[in-house]
Structures are given as C-alpha cells and as structure tokens.
mmCIF file of C-alpha atoms and ligand atoms in Angstrom:
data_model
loop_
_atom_site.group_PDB
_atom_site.id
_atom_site.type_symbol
_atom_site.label_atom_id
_atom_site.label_comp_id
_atom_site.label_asym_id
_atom_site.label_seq_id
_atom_site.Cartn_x
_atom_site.Cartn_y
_atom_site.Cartn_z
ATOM 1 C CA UNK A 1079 0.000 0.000 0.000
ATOM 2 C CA UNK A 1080 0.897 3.980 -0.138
ATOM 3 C CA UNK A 1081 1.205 6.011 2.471
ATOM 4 C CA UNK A 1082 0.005 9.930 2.728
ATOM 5 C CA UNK A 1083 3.483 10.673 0.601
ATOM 6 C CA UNK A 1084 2.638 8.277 -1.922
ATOM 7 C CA UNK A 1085 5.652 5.665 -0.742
ATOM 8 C CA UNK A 1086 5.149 2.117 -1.074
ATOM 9 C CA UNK A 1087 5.325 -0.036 1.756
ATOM 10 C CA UNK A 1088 6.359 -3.153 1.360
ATOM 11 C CA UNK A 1089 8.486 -4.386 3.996
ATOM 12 C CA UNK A 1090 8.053 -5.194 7.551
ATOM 13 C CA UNK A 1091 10.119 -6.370 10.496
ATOM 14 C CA UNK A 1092 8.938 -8.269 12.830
ATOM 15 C CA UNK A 1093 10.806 -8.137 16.287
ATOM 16 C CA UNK A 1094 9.864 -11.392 18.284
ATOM 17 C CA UNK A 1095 11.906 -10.698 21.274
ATOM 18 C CA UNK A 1096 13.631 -7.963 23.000
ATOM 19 C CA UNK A 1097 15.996 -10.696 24.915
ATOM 20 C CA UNK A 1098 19.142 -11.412 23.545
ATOM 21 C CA UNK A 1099 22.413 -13.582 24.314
ATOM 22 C CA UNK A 1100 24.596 -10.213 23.129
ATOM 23 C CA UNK A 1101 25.413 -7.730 25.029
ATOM 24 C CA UNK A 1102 26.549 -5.550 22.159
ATOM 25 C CA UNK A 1103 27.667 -2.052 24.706
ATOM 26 C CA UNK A 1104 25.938 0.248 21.400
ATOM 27 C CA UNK A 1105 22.683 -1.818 21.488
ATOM 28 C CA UNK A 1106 21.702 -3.397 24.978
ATOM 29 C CA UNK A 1107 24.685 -2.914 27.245
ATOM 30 C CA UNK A 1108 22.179 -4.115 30.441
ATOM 31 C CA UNK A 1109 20.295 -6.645 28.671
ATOM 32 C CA UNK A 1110 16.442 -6.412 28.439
ATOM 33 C CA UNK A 1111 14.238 -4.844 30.406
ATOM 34 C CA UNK A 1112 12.026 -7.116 32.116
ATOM 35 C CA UNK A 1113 8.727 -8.057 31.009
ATOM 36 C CA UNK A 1114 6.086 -10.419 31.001
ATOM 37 C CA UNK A 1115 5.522 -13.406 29.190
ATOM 38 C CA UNK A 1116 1.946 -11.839 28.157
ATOM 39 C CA UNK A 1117 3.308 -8.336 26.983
ATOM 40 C CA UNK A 1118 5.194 -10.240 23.775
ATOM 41 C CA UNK A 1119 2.871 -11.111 20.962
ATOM 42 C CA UNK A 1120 2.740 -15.295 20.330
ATOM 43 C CA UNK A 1121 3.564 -16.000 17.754
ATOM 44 C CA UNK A 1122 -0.034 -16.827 16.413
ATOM 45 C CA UNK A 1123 -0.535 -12.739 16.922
ATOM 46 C CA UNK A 1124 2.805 -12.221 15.260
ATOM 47 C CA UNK A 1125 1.384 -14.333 12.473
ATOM 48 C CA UNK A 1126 -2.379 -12.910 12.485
ATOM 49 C CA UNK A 1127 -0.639 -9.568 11.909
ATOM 50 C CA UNK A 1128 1.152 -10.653 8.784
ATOM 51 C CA UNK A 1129 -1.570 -12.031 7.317
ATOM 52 C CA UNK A 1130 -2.922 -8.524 7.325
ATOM 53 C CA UNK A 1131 -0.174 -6.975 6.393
ATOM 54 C CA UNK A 1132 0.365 -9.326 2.971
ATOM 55 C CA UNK A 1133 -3.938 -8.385 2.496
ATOM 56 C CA UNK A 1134 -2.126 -4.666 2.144
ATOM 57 C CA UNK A 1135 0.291 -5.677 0.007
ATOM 58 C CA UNK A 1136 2.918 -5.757 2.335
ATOM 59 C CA UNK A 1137 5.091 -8.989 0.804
ATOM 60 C CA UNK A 1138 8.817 -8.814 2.606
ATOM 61 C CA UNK A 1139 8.997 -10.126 6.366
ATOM 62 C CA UNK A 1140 12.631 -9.271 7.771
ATOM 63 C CA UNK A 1141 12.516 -11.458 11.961
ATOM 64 C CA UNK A 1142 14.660 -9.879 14.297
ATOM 65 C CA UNK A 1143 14.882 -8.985 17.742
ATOM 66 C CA UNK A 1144 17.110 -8.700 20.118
ATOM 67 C CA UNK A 1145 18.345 -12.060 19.072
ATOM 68 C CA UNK A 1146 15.337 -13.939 17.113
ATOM 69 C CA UNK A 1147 16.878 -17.539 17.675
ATOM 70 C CA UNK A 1148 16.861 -17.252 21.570
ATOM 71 C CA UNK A 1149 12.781 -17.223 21.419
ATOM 72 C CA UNK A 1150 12.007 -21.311 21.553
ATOM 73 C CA UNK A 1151 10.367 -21.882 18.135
ATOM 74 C CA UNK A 1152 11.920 -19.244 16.079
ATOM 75 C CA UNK A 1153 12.184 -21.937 12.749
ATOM 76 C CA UNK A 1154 9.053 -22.845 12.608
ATOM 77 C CA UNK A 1155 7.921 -19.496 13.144
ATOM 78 C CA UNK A 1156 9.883 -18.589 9.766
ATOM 79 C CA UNK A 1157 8.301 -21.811 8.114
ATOM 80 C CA UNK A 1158 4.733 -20.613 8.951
ATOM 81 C CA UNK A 1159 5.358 -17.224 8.033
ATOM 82 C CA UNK A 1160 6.757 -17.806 4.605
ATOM 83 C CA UNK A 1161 3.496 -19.703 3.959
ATOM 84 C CA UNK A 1162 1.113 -17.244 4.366
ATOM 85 C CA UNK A 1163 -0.601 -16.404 1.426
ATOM 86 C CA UNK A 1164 0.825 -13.027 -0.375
ATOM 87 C CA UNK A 1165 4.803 -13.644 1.225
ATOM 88 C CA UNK A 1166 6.714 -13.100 -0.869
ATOM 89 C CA UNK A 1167 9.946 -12.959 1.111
ATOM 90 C CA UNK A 1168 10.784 -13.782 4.467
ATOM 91 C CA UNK A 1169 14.705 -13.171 5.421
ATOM 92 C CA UNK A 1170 16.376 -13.052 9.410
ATOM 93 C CA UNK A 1171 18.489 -10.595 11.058
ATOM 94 C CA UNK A 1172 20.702 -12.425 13.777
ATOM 95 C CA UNK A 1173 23.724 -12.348 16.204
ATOM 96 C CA UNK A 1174 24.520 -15.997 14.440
ATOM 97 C CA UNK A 1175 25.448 -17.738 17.838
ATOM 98 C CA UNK A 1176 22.723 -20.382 17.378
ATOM 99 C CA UNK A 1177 22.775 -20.311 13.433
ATOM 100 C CA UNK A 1178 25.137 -23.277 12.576
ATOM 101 C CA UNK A 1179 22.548 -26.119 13.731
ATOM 102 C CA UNK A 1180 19.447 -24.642 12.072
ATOM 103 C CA UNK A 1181 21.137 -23.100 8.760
ATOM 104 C CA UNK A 1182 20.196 -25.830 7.122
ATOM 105 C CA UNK A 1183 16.509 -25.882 7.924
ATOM 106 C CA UNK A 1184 16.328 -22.442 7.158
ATOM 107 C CA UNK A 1185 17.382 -22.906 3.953
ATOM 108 C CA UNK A 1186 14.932 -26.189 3.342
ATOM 109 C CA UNK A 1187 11.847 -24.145 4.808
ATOM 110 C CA UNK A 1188 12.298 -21.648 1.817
ATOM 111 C CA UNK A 1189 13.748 -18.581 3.869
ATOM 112 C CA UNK A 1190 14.954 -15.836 1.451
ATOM 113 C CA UNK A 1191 18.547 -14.780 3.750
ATOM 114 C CA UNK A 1192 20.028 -14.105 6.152
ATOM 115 C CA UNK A 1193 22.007 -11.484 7.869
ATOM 116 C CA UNK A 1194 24.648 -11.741 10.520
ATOM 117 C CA UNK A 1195 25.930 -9.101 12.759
ATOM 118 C CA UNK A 1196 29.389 -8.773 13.313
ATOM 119 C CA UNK A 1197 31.347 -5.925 14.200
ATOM 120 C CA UNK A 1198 34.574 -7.059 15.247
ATOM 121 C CA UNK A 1199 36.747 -10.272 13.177
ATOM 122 C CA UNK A 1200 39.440 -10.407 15.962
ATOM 123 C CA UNK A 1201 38.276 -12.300 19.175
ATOM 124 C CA UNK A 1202 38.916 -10.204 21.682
ATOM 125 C CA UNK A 1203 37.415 -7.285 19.895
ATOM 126 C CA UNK A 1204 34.353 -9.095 19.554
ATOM 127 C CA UNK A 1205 34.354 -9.985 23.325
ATOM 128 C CA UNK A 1206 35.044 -6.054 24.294
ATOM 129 C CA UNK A 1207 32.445 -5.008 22.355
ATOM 130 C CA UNK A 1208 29.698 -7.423 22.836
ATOM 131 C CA UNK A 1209 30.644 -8.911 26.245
ATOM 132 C CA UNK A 1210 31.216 -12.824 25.438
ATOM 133 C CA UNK A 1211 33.930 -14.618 23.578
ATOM 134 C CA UNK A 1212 31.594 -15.935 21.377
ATOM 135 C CA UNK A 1213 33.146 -15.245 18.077
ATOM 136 C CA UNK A 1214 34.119 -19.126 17.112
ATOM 137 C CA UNK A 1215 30.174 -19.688 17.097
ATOM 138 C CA UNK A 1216 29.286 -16.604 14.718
ATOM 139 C CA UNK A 1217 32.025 -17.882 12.573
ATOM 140 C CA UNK A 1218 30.317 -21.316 12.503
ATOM 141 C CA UNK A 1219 26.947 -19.393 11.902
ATOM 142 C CA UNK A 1220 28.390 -18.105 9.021
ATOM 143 C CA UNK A 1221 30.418 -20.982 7.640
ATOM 144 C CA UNK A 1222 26.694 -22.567 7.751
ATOM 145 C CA UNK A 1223 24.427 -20.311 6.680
ATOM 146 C CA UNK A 1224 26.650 -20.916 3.745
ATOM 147 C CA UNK A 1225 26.682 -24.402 3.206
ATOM 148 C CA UNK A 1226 23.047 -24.100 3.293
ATOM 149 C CA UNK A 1227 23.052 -22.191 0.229
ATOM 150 C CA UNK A 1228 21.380 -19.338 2.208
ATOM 151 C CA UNK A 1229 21.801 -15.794 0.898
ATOM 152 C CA UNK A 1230 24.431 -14.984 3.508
ATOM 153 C CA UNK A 1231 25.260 -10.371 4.046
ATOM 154 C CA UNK A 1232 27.011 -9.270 7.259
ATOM 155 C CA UNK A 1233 26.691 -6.269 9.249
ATOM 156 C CA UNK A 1234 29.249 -4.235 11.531
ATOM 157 C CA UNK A 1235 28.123 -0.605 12.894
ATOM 158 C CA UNK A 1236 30.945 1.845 12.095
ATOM 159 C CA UNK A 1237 31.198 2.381 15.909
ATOM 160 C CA UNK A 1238 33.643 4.912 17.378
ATOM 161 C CA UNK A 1239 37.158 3.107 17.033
ATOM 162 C CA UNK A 1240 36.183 1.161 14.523
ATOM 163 C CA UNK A 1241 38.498 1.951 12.017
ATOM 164 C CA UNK A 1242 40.802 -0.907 12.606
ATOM 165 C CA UNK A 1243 38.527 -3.264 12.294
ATOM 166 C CA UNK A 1244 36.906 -2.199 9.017
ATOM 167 C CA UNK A 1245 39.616 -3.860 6.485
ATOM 168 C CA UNK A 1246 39.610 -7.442 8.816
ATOM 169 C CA UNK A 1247 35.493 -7.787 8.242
ATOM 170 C CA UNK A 1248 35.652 -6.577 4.910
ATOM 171 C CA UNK A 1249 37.957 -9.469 4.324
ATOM 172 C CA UNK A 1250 34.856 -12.089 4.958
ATOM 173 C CA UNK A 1251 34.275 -10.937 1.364
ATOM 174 C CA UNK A 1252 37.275 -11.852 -0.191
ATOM 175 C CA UNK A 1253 36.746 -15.630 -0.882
ATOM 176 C CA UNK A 1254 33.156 -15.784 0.252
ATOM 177 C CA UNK A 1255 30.133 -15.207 -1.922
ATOM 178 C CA UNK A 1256 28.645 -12.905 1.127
ATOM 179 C CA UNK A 1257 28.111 -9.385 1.314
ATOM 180 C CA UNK A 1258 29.630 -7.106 3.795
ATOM 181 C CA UNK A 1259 27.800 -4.093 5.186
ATOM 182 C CA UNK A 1260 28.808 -0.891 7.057
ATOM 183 C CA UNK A 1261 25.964 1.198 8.906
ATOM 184 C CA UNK A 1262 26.310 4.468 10.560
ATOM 185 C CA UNK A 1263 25.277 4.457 14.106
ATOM 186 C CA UNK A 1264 22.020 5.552 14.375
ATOM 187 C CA UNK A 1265 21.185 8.256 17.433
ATOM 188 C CA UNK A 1266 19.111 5.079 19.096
ATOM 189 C CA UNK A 1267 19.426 3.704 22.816
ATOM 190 C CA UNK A 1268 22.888 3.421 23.442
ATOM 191 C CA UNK A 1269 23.621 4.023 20.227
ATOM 192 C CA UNK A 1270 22.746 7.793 20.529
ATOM 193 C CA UNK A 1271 26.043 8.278 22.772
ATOM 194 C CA UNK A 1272 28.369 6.167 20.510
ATOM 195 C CA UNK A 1273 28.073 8.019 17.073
ATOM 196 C CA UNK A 1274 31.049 6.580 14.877
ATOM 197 C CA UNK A 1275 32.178 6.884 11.345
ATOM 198 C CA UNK A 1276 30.477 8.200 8.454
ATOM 199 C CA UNK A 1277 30.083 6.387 5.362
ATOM 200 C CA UNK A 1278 32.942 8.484 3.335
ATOM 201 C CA UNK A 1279 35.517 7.469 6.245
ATOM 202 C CA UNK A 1280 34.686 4.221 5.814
ATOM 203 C CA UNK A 1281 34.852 3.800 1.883
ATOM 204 C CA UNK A 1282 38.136 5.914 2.568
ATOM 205 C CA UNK A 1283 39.866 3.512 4.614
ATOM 206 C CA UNK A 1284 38.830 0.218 2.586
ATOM 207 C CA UNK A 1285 39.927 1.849 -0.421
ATOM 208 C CA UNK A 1286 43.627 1.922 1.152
ATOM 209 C CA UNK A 1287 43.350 -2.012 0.646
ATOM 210 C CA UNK A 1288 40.850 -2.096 -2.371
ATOM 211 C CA UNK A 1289 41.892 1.503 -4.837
ATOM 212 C CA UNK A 1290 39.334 0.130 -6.842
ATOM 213 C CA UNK A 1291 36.202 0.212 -4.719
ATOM 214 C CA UNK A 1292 33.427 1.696 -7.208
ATOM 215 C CA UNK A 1293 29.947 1.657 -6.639
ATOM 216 C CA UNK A 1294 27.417 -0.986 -8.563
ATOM 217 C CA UNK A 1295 23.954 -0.304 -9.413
ATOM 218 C CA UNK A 1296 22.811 -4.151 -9.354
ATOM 219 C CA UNK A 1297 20.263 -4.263 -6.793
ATOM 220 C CA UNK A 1298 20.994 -6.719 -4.044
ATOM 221 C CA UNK A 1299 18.258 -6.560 -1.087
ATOM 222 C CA UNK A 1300 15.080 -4.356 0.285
ATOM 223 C CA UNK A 1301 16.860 -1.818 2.162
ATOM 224 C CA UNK A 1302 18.737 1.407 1.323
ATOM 225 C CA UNK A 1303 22.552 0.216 0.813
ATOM 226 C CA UNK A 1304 24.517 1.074 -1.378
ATOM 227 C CA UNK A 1305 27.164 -1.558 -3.001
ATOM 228 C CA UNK A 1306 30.371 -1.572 -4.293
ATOM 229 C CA UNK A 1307 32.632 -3.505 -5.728
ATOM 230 C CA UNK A 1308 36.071 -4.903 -6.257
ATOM 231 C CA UNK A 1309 38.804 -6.508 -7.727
ATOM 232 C CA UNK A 1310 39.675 -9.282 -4.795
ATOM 233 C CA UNK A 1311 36.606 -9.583 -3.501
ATOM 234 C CA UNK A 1312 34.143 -12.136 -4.424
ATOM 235 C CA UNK A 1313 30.970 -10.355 -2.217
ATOM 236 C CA UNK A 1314 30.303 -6.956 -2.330
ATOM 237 C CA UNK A 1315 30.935 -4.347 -0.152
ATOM 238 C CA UNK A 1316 27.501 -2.599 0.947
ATOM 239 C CA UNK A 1317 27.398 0.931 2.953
ATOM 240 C CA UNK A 1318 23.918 2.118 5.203
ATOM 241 C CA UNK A 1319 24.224 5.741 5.382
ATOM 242 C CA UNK A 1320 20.767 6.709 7.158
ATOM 243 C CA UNK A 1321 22.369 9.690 9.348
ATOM 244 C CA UNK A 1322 24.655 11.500 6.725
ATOM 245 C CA UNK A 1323 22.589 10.794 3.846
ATOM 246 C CA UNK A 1324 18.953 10.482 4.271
ATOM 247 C CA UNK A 1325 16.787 8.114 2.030
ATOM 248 C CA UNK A 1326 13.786 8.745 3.836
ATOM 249 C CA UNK A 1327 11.884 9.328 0.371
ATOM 250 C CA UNK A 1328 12.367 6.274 -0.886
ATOM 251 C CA UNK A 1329 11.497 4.505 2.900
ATOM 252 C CA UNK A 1330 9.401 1.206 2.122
ATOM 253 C CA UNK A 1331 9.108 -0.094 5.544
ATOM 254 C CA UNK A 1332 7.060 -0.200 9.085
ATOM 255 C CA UNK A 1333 7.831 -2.325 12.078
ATOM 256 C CA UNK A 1334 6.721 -4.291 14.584
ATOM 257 C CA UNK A 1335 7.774 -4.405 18.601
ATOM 258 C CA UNK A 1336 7.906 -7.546 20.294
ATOM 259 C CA UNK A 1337 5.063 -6.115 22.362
ATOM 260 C CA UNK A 1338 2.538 -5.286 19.577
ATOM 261 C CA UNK A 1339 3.563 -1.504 19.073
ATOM 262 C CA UNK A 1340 3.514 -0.435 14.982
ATOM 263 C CA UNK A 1341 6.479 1.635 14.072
ATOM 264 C CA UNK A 1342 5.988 3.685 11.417
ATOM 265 C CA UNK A 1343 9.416 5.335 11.508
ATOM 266 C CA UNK A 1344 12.599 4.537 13.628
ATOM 267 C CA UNK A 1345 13.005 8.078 15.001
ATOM 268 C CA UNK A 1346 10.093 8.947 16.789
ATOM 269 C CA UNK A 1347 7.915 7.298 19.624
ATOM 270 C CA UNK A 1348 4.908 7.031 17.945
ATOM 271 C CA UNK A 1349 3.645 3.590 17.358
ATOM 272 C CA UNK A 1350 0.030 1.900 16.956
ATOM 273 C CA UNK A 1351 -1.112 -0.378 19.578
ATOM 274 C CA UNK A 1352 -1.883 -3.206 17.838
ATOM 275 C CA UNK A 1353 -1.802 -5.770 20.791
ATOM 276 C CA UNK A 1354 -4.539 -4.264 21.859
ATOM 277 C CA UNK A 1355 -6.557 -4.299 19.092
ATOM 278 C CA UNK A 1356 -5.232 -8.223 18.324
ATOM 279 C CA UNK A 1357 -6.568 -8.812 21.958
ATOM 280 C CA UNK A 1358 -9.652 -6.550 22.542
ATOM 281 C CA UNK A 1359 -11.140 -5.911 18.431
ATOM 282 C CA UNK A 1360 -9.505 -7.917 16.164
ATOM 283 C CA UNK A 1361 -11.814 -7.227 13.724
ATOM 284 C CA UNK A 1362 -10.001 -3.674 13.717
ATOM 285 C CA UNK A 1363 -6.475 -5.126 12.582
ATOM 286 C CA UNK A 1364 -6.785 -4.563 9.082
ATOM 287 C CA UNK A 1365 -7.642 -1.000 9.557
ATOM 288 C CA UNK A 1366 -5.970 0.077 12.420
ATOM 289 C CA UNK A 1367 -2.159 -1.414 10.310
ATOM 290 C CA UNK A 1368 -3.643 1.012 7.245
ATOM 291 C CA UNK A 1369 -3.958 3.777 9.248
ATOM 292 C CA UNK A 1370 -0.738 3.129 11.095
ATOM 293 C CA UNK A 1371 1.112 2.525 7.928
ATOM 294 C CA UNK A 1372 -0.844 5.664 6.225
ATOM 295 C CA UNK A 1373 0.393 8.070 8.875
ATOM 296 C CA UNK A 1374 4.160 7.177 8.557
ATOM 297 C CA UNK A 1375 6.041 10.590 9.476
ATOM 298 C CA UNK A 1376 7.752 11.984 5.887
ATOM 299 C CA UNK A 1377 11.618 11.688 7.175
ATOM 300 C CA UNK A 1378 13.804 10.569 10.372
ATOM 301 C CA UNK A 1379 15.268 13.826 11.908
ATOM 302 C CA UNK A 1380 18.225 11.811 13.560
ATOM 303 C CA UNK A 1381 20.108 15.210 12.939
ATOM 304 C CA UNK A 1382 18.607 16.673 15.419
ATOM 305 C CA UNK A 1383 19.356 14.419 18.628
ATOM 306 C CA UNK A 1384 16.525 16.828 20.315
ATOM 307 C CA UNK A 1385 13.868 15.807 18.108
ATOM 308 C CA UNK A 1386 14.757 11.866 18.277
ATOM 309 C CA UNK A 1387 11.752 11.052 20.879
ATOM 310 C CA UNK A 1388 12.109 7.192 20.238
ATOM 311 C CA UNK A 1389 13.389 6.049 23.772
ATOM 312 C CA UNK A 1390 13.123 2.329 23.111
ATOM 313 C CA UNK A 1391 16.703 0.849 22.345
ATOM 314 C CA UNK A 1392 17.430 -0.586 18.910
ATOM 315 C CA UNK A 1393 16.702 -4.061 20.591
ATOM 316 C CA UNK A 1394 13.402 -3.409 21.164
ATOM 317 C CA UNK A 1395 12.726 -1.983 17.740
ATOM 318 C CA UNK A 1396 14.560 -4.558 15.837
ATOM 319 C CA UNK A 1397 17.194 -2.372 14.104
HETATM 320 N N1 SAM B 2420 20.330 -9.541 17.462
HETATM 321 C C1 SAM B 2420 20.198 -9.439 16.068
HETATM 322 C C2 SAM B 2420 21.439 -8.846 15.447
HETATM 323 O O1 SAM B 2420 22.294 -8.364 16.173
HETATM 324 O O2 SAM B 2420 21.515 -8.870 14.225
HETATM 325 C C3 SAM B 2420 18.984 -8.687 15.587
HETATM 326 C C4 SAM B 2420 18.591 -7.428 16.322
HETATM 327 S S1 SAM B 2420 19.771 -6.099 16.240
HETATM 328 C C5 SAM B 2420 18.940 -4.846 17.175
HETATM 329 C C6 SAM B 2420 19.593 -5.581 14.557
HETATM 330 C C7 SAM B 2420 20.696 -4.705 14.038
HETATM 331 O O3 SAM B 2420 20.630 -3.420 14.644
HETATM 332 C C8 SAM B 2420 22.108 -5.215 14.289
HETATM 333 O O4 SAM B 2420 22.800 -5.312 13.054
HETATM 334 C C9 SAM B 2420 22.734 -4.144 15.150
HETATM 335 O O5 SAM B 2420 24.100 -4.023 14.922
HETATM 336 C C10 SAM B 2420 21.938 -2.931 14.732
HETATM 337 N N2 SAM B 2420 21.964 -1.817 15.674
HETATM 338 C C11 SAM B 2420 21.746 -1.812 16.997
HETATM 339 N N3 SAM B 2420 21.819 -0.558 17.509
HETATM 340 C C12 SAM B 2420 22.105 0.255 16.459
HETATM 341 C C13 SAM B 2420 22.288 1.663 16.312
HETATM 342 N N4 SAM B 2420 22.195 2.505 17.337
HETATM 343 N N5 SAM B 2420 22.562 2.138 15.066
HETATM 344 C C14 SAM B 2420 22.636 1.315 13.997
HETATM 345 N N6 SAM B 2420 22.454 -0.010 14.077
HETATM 346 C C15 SAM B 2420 22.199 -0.541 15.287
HETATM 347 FE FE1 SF4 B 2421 21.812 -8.426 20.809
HETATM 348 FE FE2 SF4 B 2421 21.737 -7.732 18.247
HETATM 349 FE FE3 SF4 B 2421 21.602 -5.870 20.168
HETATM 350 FE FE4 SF4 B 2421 23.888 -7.144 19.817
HETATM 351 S S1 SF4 B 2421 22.878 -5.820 18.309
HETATM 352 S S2 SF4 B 2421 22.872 -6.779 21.816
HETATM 353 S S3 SF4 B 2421 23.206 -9.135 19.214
HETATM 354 S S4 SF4 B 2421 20.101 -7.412 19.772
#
C-alpha cells in the first residue's frame, strides 16, 4: 500500500523478542528490560498480523529482535510465516550464535537470507564489544548459513574506534560469496552516545586495501545500501548511510515491537497499539495497520538528537 506521501510499503520487520544472548555495549549494554511473558505477541498474533499486512500488500517479512533464535520456536515461526498467502519474502536478522545447527533448515523451509551481525573479526574485539567470547560460534553461523546455500550479508556498525577493524570484516568478502555491510550508528538507545564513522571514512579507509572500490547499481536486497565492488573480492561491499545521507523518500518499511507496538518510523515514539486491538477488536487489525502505515512521518530527523523522541533501544525496535 501507499502512504500519505505516496511511498510504497512493502516491507516489515517483525521483532519477536527484545531478549538477547549479546550484550553488544551500542545496542543493549544491560540486557532487556524485564517483562512479562503476556506483553510479547505469540507468535499466532505475530502471524495474524502478517496475514494482514500481505492483504495490504505488504510482501517482505525481515525477523529480528534482540536475538530472534533465543525465542524457543523461532524456525518454525519462519516456516509458517513464509506460507502465508501473499509472502513473498521472508529473510532473518541475527547475532549468528545459534545459526550453525538450524542453517540448514532455514534454507529447506524456503527462507529468502540471512544477515549476521558482526562488528569485530578479531576475538577479543568481539568480546570487548559485545561482552562474550563468542566469536568461534558466529564464525560457525556463518560458515553454515553458507553451506546451506542461504543468501548470507554481514553487518558491523561503524562504531567509534572502529576503524581498525573495518579492512579485517571486509575481508569475509574476499573468498566468500557474502556481502559485507557498514551502517552508521544511528542516534538510538545506546547508540545515541556512541556516534562513529560516516560512510565516506569508511569507503576511505577500505579503499587503502581495495583503490578500486566503485559503486554498482545491481540491486541486491530491500533496504537502502549502497554496493560496491572490487577486484579481490568475491561479495560486495555494501554501505547504510541513514544519518549522513537520508533516504527517507524512498522509505518502504514499518515495524513491529515484540510487544505489539507499529512503528511507522525509527526516530520517533509514535507507534500503533496493535496488541490491543489483536486482543480486545480484532476485527479492527486490518484498519488500524492502514492507518498506522498511512500516517508514517515523511523523514527521520536523527540530525537533530533533540527531536529523536524514540526512547526504546534498537533491541526493542529490531534495528
Ligand atoms: N540480534 C540481532 C542482530 O544483532 O543482528 C537482531 C537485532 S539487532 C537490534 C539488529 C541490528 O541493529 C544489528 O545489526 C545491530 O548491529 C543494529 N543496531 C543496533 N543498535 C544500532 C544503532 N544505534 N545504530 C545502527 N544499528 C544498530
Ligand atoms: Fe543483541 Fe543484536 Fe543488540 Fe547485539 S545488536 S545486543 S546481538 S540485539
């Protein structure tokens, strides 16, 4: 469907938990908030509102979280979801701790990719930054997501001090067929105190290694990166730049909080209740996702921290 602007949306995320086994210090440095089992949509709700969503054209599902495959039932969640009439697509967003044993049902139950986070290739990077020494198992994630023949992109946050980690993770591309993706911190939970690189000092300090970085106008996903390309690498290397260079015009996509609340856009507070209407009128969930979706705010204004009133953390939202 359009919204007021005329955008089409297309795309929603789905964030079925806001616990995580990550302690990533941009993104949940004190882990979850506590809440009860009751406030987090099932799964069937998750499902109902889907269903709803495809009846308005919506055909991409991106699950995330905090860290989808900690939430019992996660694959068979996916498998469900991609069969709902009018999906089109149904891809993941993950840590990749618990990837390796179920790669290869992901791939069987039809899911469309898969995308890891990783924002450190040395180990005890990884472990300062997201408070467990739990590389070996994202590496096994990834080894097996692409085995599995699953459409395989990583993502590191161009955190402050990031720099010399940038070449390292960009090197996952050089005899992989994966993509490798930069985003600029976004002024979100902790995020909003830890904002890092921009997108030109990024491409400036990979092209020290790869001269011949130049962009490529194949399109590779549902989001807003841009790609480039090189001689050496096998993947591409993809860049997010929602602070420094805003794409909010060409936005395609709502999303949903573990607890039920519609998100039109990332920067603001504003979201539709739609637990409540799942659990009190559900007769009202087709139009109360229209109108939600109809309203979505024009553009982010994440450059002016002030206006940012969004005070759930990124691992609530679902990045
Ligand atoms: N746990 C899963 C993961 O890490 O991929 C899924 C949820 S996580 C919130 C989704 C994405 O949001 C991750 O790639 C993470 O790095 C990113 N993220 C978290 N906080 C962010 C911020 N302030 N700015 C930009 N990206 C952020
Ligand atoms: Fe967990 Fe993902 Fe947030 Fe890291 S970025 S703490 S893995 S939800």
């Amino acid at each position: 469907m359009q919204d007021r602007y005329g955008r089409t949306i297309d795309y929603l995320r789905l964030s079925i938990t806001d616990r995580c086994n990550l302690r990533c210090r941009y993104c949940m440095p004190d882990g979850a908030p506590l809440l009860a089992h009751s406030d987090i949509l099932t799964y069937e709700e998750f499902l109902q509102v889907a269903a709803a969503a495809a009846a308005l054209g919506i055909t991409k599902f991106k699950v995330t979280g905090g860290e989808p495959l900690v939430r019992r039932g996660c694959v068979e969640f996916l498998r469900r979801l991609k069969a709902l009439p009018g999906v089109e697509q149904v891809t993941l967003t993950t840590n990749g701790l618990l990837l390796a044993p179920v790669a290869g049902q992901m791939a069987a139950l039809g899911l469309n990719g898969v995308n890891i986070s990783l924002d450190a290739a040395d180990p005890a990077a990884f472990a300062a930054i997201t408070g467990f020494d739990r590389l070996g198992e994202v590496n096994a994630g990834i080894d097996a997501a692409l085995a599995a023949g699953l459409k395989t992109k990583l993502n590191c946050v161009l955190l402050p001090g990031c720099e010399t980690r940038l070449v390292p993770l960009a090197r996952y591309a050089e005899n992989r067929p994966l993509d490798v993706r930069f985003i600029e911190v976004m002024p979100i939970g902790a995020g909003a105190a830890q904002p890092g690189l921009n997108r030109d000092a990024a491409l400036k300090i990979l092209r020290q290694v790869w001269p011949d970085l130049h962009p490529v106008t194949e399109h590779r996903g549902n989001g807003p990166a841009h790609y480039y390309a090189a001689e050496g690498l096998t993947g591409r290397i993809g860049v997010i730049d929602a602070v420094s260079h805003k794409f909010c015009a060409g936005c395609n996509r709502v999303r949903l909080t573990s607890t039920g609340r519609l998100k039109p856009c990332l920067c603001y507070g504003e979201a539709a209740d739609l637990r409540a209407v799942l659990r009190e009128n559900p007769a009202q969930l087709p139009e109360a996702l229209r109108r939600a979706i109809f309203e979505k705010p024009r553009a982010h204004c994440f450059e002016d921290a002030a206006a940012v009133t969004e005070r759930r953390g990124m691992s609530q939202i679902g990045g």
